[in-house]
Amino acid sequence: MSDTATHATDHASEAGHHSSTGLSNNKLAMWLFLGSECLLFGGLISTYMLYRGRVSDGPHPSQIYDIPFTSVSSFVLLMSSLTMVLAVTSAQRKDDSRTTLWLTVTALLGATFIGGQVYEFTTFYREGLGFTTSLFSSSFYSLTGFHGVHVSVGVIMLLATTGIIKKNKVTGNKAEVVELVGLYWHFVDIVWIVIFTLIYLIPS
Amino acid sequence: MAIIERPTTELAPTVVVTPSQSLGALKRPVETTGWKEWLVTVDHKKIGIMYGAVAMLFFIVGGVEALFIRLQLALPDGRILSADKYNQMFTMHATTMVFLFAMPMAAAFANYFLPLQIGARDVAFPRLNALSFWLFLTGGVILNASWFLGGAADGGWFMYAPNSGPVFSPSNGVDFWIIGLQIAGIASLIGSINLIVTVLNMRAPGMTLMKMPVFTWMILVVQFLLVFSLPVITVALVLLMFQRSYGATFFDVSQGADPLLWQHLFWIFGHPEVYVLILPGFGIISEVLPTFSRKPLFGYPFVVFSGASIGLVGFGVWAHHMFASGLGPVSVAVFSISTMAIAIPTGVKIFNWLLTMWGGKIWFSTAMKFAVGLVVMFTIGGLSGVTHSVAPSDTQQTDTYYIVAHFHYVLFGGMVFGLFSGFYYWWPKVFGKMLNEKLGSWNFWFMVIGMNLTFGPMHILGLQGQPRRMYVWTEARGGSGLFTFGFWNMVSSIGSFILSVGILFFLINIVITARKGKQAPADPWDARTLEWLTTNPPKAHNFDRIPVVHHLDEFFHRKYEEDPATHTMTQVASGESLIRLEEENAETHIHMPSPSYWPLVLAIGIGVLGLGVIYGTPIMVVGGLTVLLGTFGWVLEPSTAEASDFETPSDDGHTKEIAPLV
Amino acid sequence: MSTATEAHNDAHEHGMSDAGYIKIALILAAITALEVSTYYVDFGPLFMPSLLIMMVIKFVMVVSYFMHLKFESRIFSFLFYTGLGLALFVYFVALATFKFFIA
């Protein structure tokens, strides 16, 4: 292992990497990935914006959205970002038990959000908004569905990270792993910040 | 421990890797020789060779598809292909050439040479690199399986909806197209992230961005184009898949859909894609031209910045593919202007290449012939492109053979010529032998004459009114006099076969070189960049000692010193002597990333998952589970067997440890 | 180095203590409450602009503080904001060709 002297001068990236930029490979990769995801969700959001008024059949957006309910689940997701940050700071402090605690809480909040989405989708479906009912419905379900899948993958990653930390099988820098999962999780949150405003709060 | 101690002059030291902790019965692969080695390799050089071999195969497939088209159109009332088969043929020809030949062949060069050019030992994420290759192969196989499973996709390579929807394209062909491209797209997306991080983080000490070779720069720009454009076609493919497989109405006009949505989503990806196709060729000849002109590249900063500008502005011109779609005059005018603007940085490059050759001592090797060929052919293609940017004239040209002429000049005369230049240039480094120059000459001349005979007449045919994608033409439409449809179509078809003979010369060259070619020296062309500071082929760890870089064209400056008074270059070292010097000062304890079978497992899982969309949910579940378990296996596996990590040396001489997560 | 000083250094390096993050979260919650209030209270002509501005503020706050981008190398910001910028540009232009922004 490298000696502490060289480590101390290289604190720019916690993981102790040496690279041309001084930055971590994994972090660069994650930010690039998130940059590209902006274009993915942008496409789905644009499709929705184009088609939200095209209701050949079934309910209109204004008839179907339950703003109070969605506000609560939006709040839940937002708070999960806070618990995620607390998990990251715990990991940076090398406090494994705190880290796994906050990771679990974040996963629970995320699962609650997903539960809310499932409830919302089933309610909409019962009220006549199926996937293929209209362009509005297809666009709505595609966009929020994609987001929901991203959240679900995030929940799996949070739980998996918790398990891997508990079993002490982390390959690589533990704090960085948590940080990377955190970046993904926050991204999923900011996409929802956009979706909540553009899709729910601003009526067509 | 995967330690290579005091590397010898042997070409490929065998490394014995003891398997690390495994998940139950699954042990880490240890193969370093034999065919199994290729299945589990994470070495960028081997991955590059695999990309190249598979891409070459698809080049031939796509070429045969083209020959069928030319046979059908050689004579009036052609009966070689039915209308339906013809639709499949031109769709698959284009799809194969763009996604299964051009992009992967560029990936082959990038994979092999980018790490070498920046003085690195591998890419940032070696297992992800392997995954990219296996995903590409999976996507390519799925795409072409359609030929045997009910018919190939038939909607044209840009697959306009609603024509590509379930009503007008009822066979599974388009579904295979969607799945195949999605998977290949994931491969490219992962690869792009990999290479960007590699360039940003793994350059040799002293190599600033503006000391990187132009090929590396162009590949970097390409990766940025990919990382930001691929998600857009992902959306388009998903929407189409939802419509075809799950009943959504995204492109169903009767439900209020707008077909232009597909066109926008496709071309927002599609236009950056064409720069993805051409920039690697530009990068290759930016290495070849200086080497064989015995002069440095003229205006290096201009070449670099114009490449970056092309990348950026390339995101702002897509609707020039839609001039005749009813966008309206404002949109058309805006995109017309932006399209004219993008000709400027390209023109800058052409001038820089010409000025590189001006006053140089030109050596017309085959690589140089192809490089010069690119400059000439691409300029012709670019000029027809400029006529397209003028929207009123494009309205006449669009969907005619004039467009087909344009893009084949820039793609075949540009990209393919660039790739062939790269083949002849870099073959000795990869395979240790030089391709035969005499055969190379036949290869080149048949290709250039064949190409011009094939695609030149298409300009005229287009202006005479022959539409694209028309499966047959009749005497009545052919016009009168000597220079009719008939005349030019026949010339074009004959040209395509002359072109094929040219390609055949290349394949023969490969075989003859493998059998009887003489061993090549490590630096046969007296080249300028770091990839030549290696043995033929490079050792597994690439460089015995990571080079410290002081100049642009570092390798050249180690061989030649400039007399400040007279400005003449004197040779102070040869390539071979420099390599021997490196061997004498070789580093100890070089740790390389270990092989892994998870990339292959994951690629198969994703392939099965994709097929499940066509063949049913149970198959999706199997694929999904494979992906999930494969991901866990991957994450729990250290990137290098045992605790030893992938290392590059730091400035202070101590080796530091890097533990890539993936 | 004792853990106390390490934690102290970390806080300085990263610029935020746990209390700081909680403060950010409270601000975000307050903005969210304000956003939701637009459903109940008539904002008049300010409705659309205020919602969009609040959305952007929340977005940037999560990115800058929770994702730590404000305190990190500019390279990360470049990579992310280039993606975001390109997305905004191409989709804005595409929607414009559909006359989406014309009343």
mmCIF file of C-alpha atoms in Angstrom, chain A residues 42-159:
data_model
loop_
_atom_site.group_PDB
_atom_site.id
_atom_site.type_symbol
_atom_site.label_atom_id
_atom_site.label_comp_id
_atom_site.label_asym_id
_atom_site.label_seq_id
_atom_site.Cartn_x
_atom_site.Cartn_y
_atom_site.Cartn_z
ATOM 1 C CA GLY A 42 -36.068 14.773 -21.750
ATOM 2 C CA GLY A 43 -37.333 12.678 -24.641
ATOM 3 C CA LEU A 44 -40.043 11.046 -22.571
ATOM 4 C CA ILE A 45 -41.069 14.382 -21.034
ATOM 5 C CA SER A 46 -41.221 16.021 -24.463
ATOM 6 C CA THR A 47 -43.352 13.193 -25.783
ATOM 7 C CA TYR A 48 -45.699 13.726 -22.879
ATOM 8 C CA MET A 49 -45.826 17.478 -23.390
ATOM 9 C CA LEU A 50 -46.688 16.979 -27.034
ATOM 10 C CA TYR A 51 -49.367 14.401 -26.395
ATOM 11 C CA ARG A 52 -50.883 15.392 -23.054
ATOM 12 C CA GLY A 53 -53.846 17.092 -24.674
ATOM 13 C CA ARG A 54 -54.578 14.308 -27.128
ATOM 14 C CA VAL A 55 -57.270 12.344 -25.381
ATOM 15 C CA SER A 56 -59.113 10.256 -27.953
ATOM 16 C CA ASP A 57 -60.685 8.235 -25.188
ATOM 17 C CA GLY A 58 -60.771 8.108 -21.419
ATOM 18 C CA PRO A 59 -60.146 10.801 -18.848
ATOM 19 C CA HIS A 60 -58.267 14.046 -19.261
ATOM 20 C CA PRO A 61 -55.272 14.922 -17.109
ATOM 21 C CA SER A 62 -57.254 17.448 -15.119
ATOM 22 C CA GLN A 63 -59.909 14.843 -14.403
ATOM 23 C CA ILE A 64 -57.576 12.181 -13.165
ATOM 24 C CA TYR A 65 -54.652 13.678 -11.255
ATOM 25 C CA ASP A 66 -54.857 13.618 -7.457
ATOM 26 C CA ILE A 67 -52.551 16.469 -6.528
ATOM 27 C CA PRO A 68 -52.746 16.079 -2.751
ATOM 28 C CA PHE A 69 -51.809 12.399 -2.996
ATOM 29 C CA THR A 70 -48.981 12.962 -5.442
ATOM 30 C CA SER A 71 -47.723 15.861 -3.320
ATOM 31 C CA VAL A 72 -47.299 13.534 -0.387
ATOM 32 C CA SER A 73 -45.393 10.915 -2.380
ATOM 33 C CA SER A 74 -43.252 13.680 -3.930
ATOM 34 C CA PHE A 75 -42.416 14.848 -0.437
ATOM 35 C CA VAL A 76 -41.489 11.300 0.557
ATOM 36 C CA LEU A 77 -39.062 11.020 -2.365
ATOM 37 C CA LEU A 78 -37.584 14.409 -1.576
ATOM 38 C CA MET A 79 -36.915 13.404 2.014
ATOM 39 C CA SER A 80 -35.317 10.204 0.848
ATOM 40 C CA SER A 81 -32.672 12.420 -0.763
ATOM 41 C CA LEU A 82 -31.907 13.813 2.682
ATOM 42 C CA THR A 83 -31.570 10.373 4.225
ATOM 43 C CA MET A 84 -29.368 9.402 1.300
ATOM 44 C CA VAL A 85 -26.996 12.285 1.992
ATOM 45 C CA LEU A 86 -26.864 11.258 5.634
ATOM 46 C CA ALA A 87 -25.897 7.762 4.516
ATOM 47 C CA VAL A 88 -23.082 9.229 2.427
ATOM 48 C CA THR A 89 -21.725 11.379 5.243
ATOM 49 C CA SER A 90 -21.899 8.392 7.592
ATOM 50 C CA ALA A 91 -19.922 6.345 5.100
ATOM 51 C CA GLN A 92 -17.341 9.112 4.804
ATOM 52 C CA ARG A 93 -17.058 9.043 8.588
ATOM 53 C CA LYS A 94 -16.551 5.270 8.263
ATOM 54 C CA ASP A 95 -19.559 4.614 10.463
ATOM 55 C CA ASP A 96 -20.854 1.370 8.970
ATOM 56 C CA SER A 97 -23.867 0.945 11.221
ATOM 57 C CA ARG A 98 -25.104 4.490 10.601
ATOM 58 C CA THR A 99 -24.484 4.067 6.914
ATOM 59 C CA THR A 100 -26.560 0.915 6.640
ATOM 60 C CA LEU A 101 -29.245 2.507 8.794
ATOM 61 C CA TRP A 102 -29.656 5.520 6.534
ATOM 62 C CA LEU A 103 -29.389 3.373 3.399
ATOM 63 C CA THR A 104 -32.225 1.219 4.687
ATOM 64 C CA VAL A 105 -34.361 4.235 5.565
ATOM 65 C CA THR A 106 -33.748 5.645 2.089
ATOM 66 C CA ALA A 107 -34.755 2.329 0.545
ATOM 67 C CA LEU A 108 -37.911 2.286 2.651
ATOM 68 C CA LEU A 109 -38.831 5.808 1.597
ATOM 69 C CA GLY A 110 -38.161 4.867 -2.004
ATOM 70 C CA ALA A 111 -40.295 1.769 -1.672
ATOM 71 C CA THR A 112 -43.034 3.926 -0.183
ATOM 72 C CA PHE A 113 -42.846 6.174 -3.213
ATOM 73 C CA ILE A 114 -43.134 3.155 -5.481
ATOM 74 C CA GLY A 115 -46.055 1.933 -3.423
ATOM 75 C CA GLY A 116 -47.672 5.286 -3.979
ATOM 76 C CA GLN A 117 -47.050 5.011 -7.706
ATOM 77 C CA VAL A 118 -48.566 1.542 -7.821
ATOM 78 C CA TYR A 119 -51.603 2.790 -5.952
ATOM 79 C CA GLU A 120 -51.879 5.781 -8.273
ATOM 80 C CA PHE A 121 -51.581 3.656 -11.414
ATOM 81 C CA THR A 122 -54.151 1.112 -10.267
ATOM 82 C CA THR A 123 -56.560 3.891 -9.285
ATOM 83 C CA PHE A 124 -56.139 5.569 -12.658
ATOM 84 C CA TYR A 125 -56.644 2.266 -14.398
ATOM 85 C CA ARG A 126 -59.882 1.666 -12.520
ATOM 86 C CA GLU A 127 -60.989 5.151 -13.463
ATOM 87 C CA GLY A 128 -60.559 4.318 -17.131
ATOM 88 C CA LEU A 129 -56.997 5.340 -17.900
ATOM 89 C CA GLY A 130 -55.283 2.301 -19.364
ATOM 90 C CA PHE A 131 -51.896 2.195 -21.052
ATOM 91 C CA THR A 132 -53.373 2.169 -24.526
ATOM 92 C CA THR A 133 -56.448 4.315 -23.851
ATOM 93 C CA SER A 134 -55.111 7.475 -25.441
ATOM 94 C CA LEU A 135 -51.894 9.233 -26.407
ATOM 95 C CA PHE A 136 -52.047 11.076 -23.111
ATOM 96 C CA SER A 137 -52.304 7.844 -21.166
ATOM 97 C CA SER A 138 -49.516 6.068 -23.078
ATOM 98 C CA SER A 139 -47.205 9.027 -22.647
ATOM 99 C CA PHE A 140 -48.062 9.428 -18.985
ATOM 100 C CA TYR A 141 -47.514 5.793 -18.102
ATOM 101 C CA SER A 142 -44.338 5.557 -20.197
ATOM 102 C CA LEU A 143 -42.763 8.574 -18.528
ATOM 103 C CA THR A 144 -43.773 7.832 -14.958
ATOM 104 C CA GLY A 145 -43.250 4.127 -15.509
ATOM 105 C CA PHE A 146 -39.686 4.675 -16.675
ATOM 106 C CA HIS A 147 -39.109 6.863 -13.657
ATOM 107 C CA GLY A 148 -40.643 4.240 -11.392
ATOM 108 C CA VAL A 149 -38.390 1.543 -12.826
ATOM 109 C CA HIS A 150 -35.398 3.784 -12.178
ATOM 110 C CA VAL A 151 -36.535 4.253 -8.568
ATOM 111 C CA SER A 152 -37.029 0.513 -8.163
ATOM 112 C CA VAL A 153 -33.564 -0.213 -9.500
ATOM 113 C CA GLY A 154 -32.342 2.389 -7.029
ATOM 114 C CA VAL A 155 -34.084 0.649 -4.151
ATOM 115 C CA ILE A 156 -32.486 -2.652 -5.173
ATOM 116 C CA MET A 157 -29.082 -0.952 -5.298
ATOM 117 C CA LEU A 158 -29.625 0.594 -1.860
ATOM 118 C CA LEU A 159 -30.571 -2.729 -0.314
#
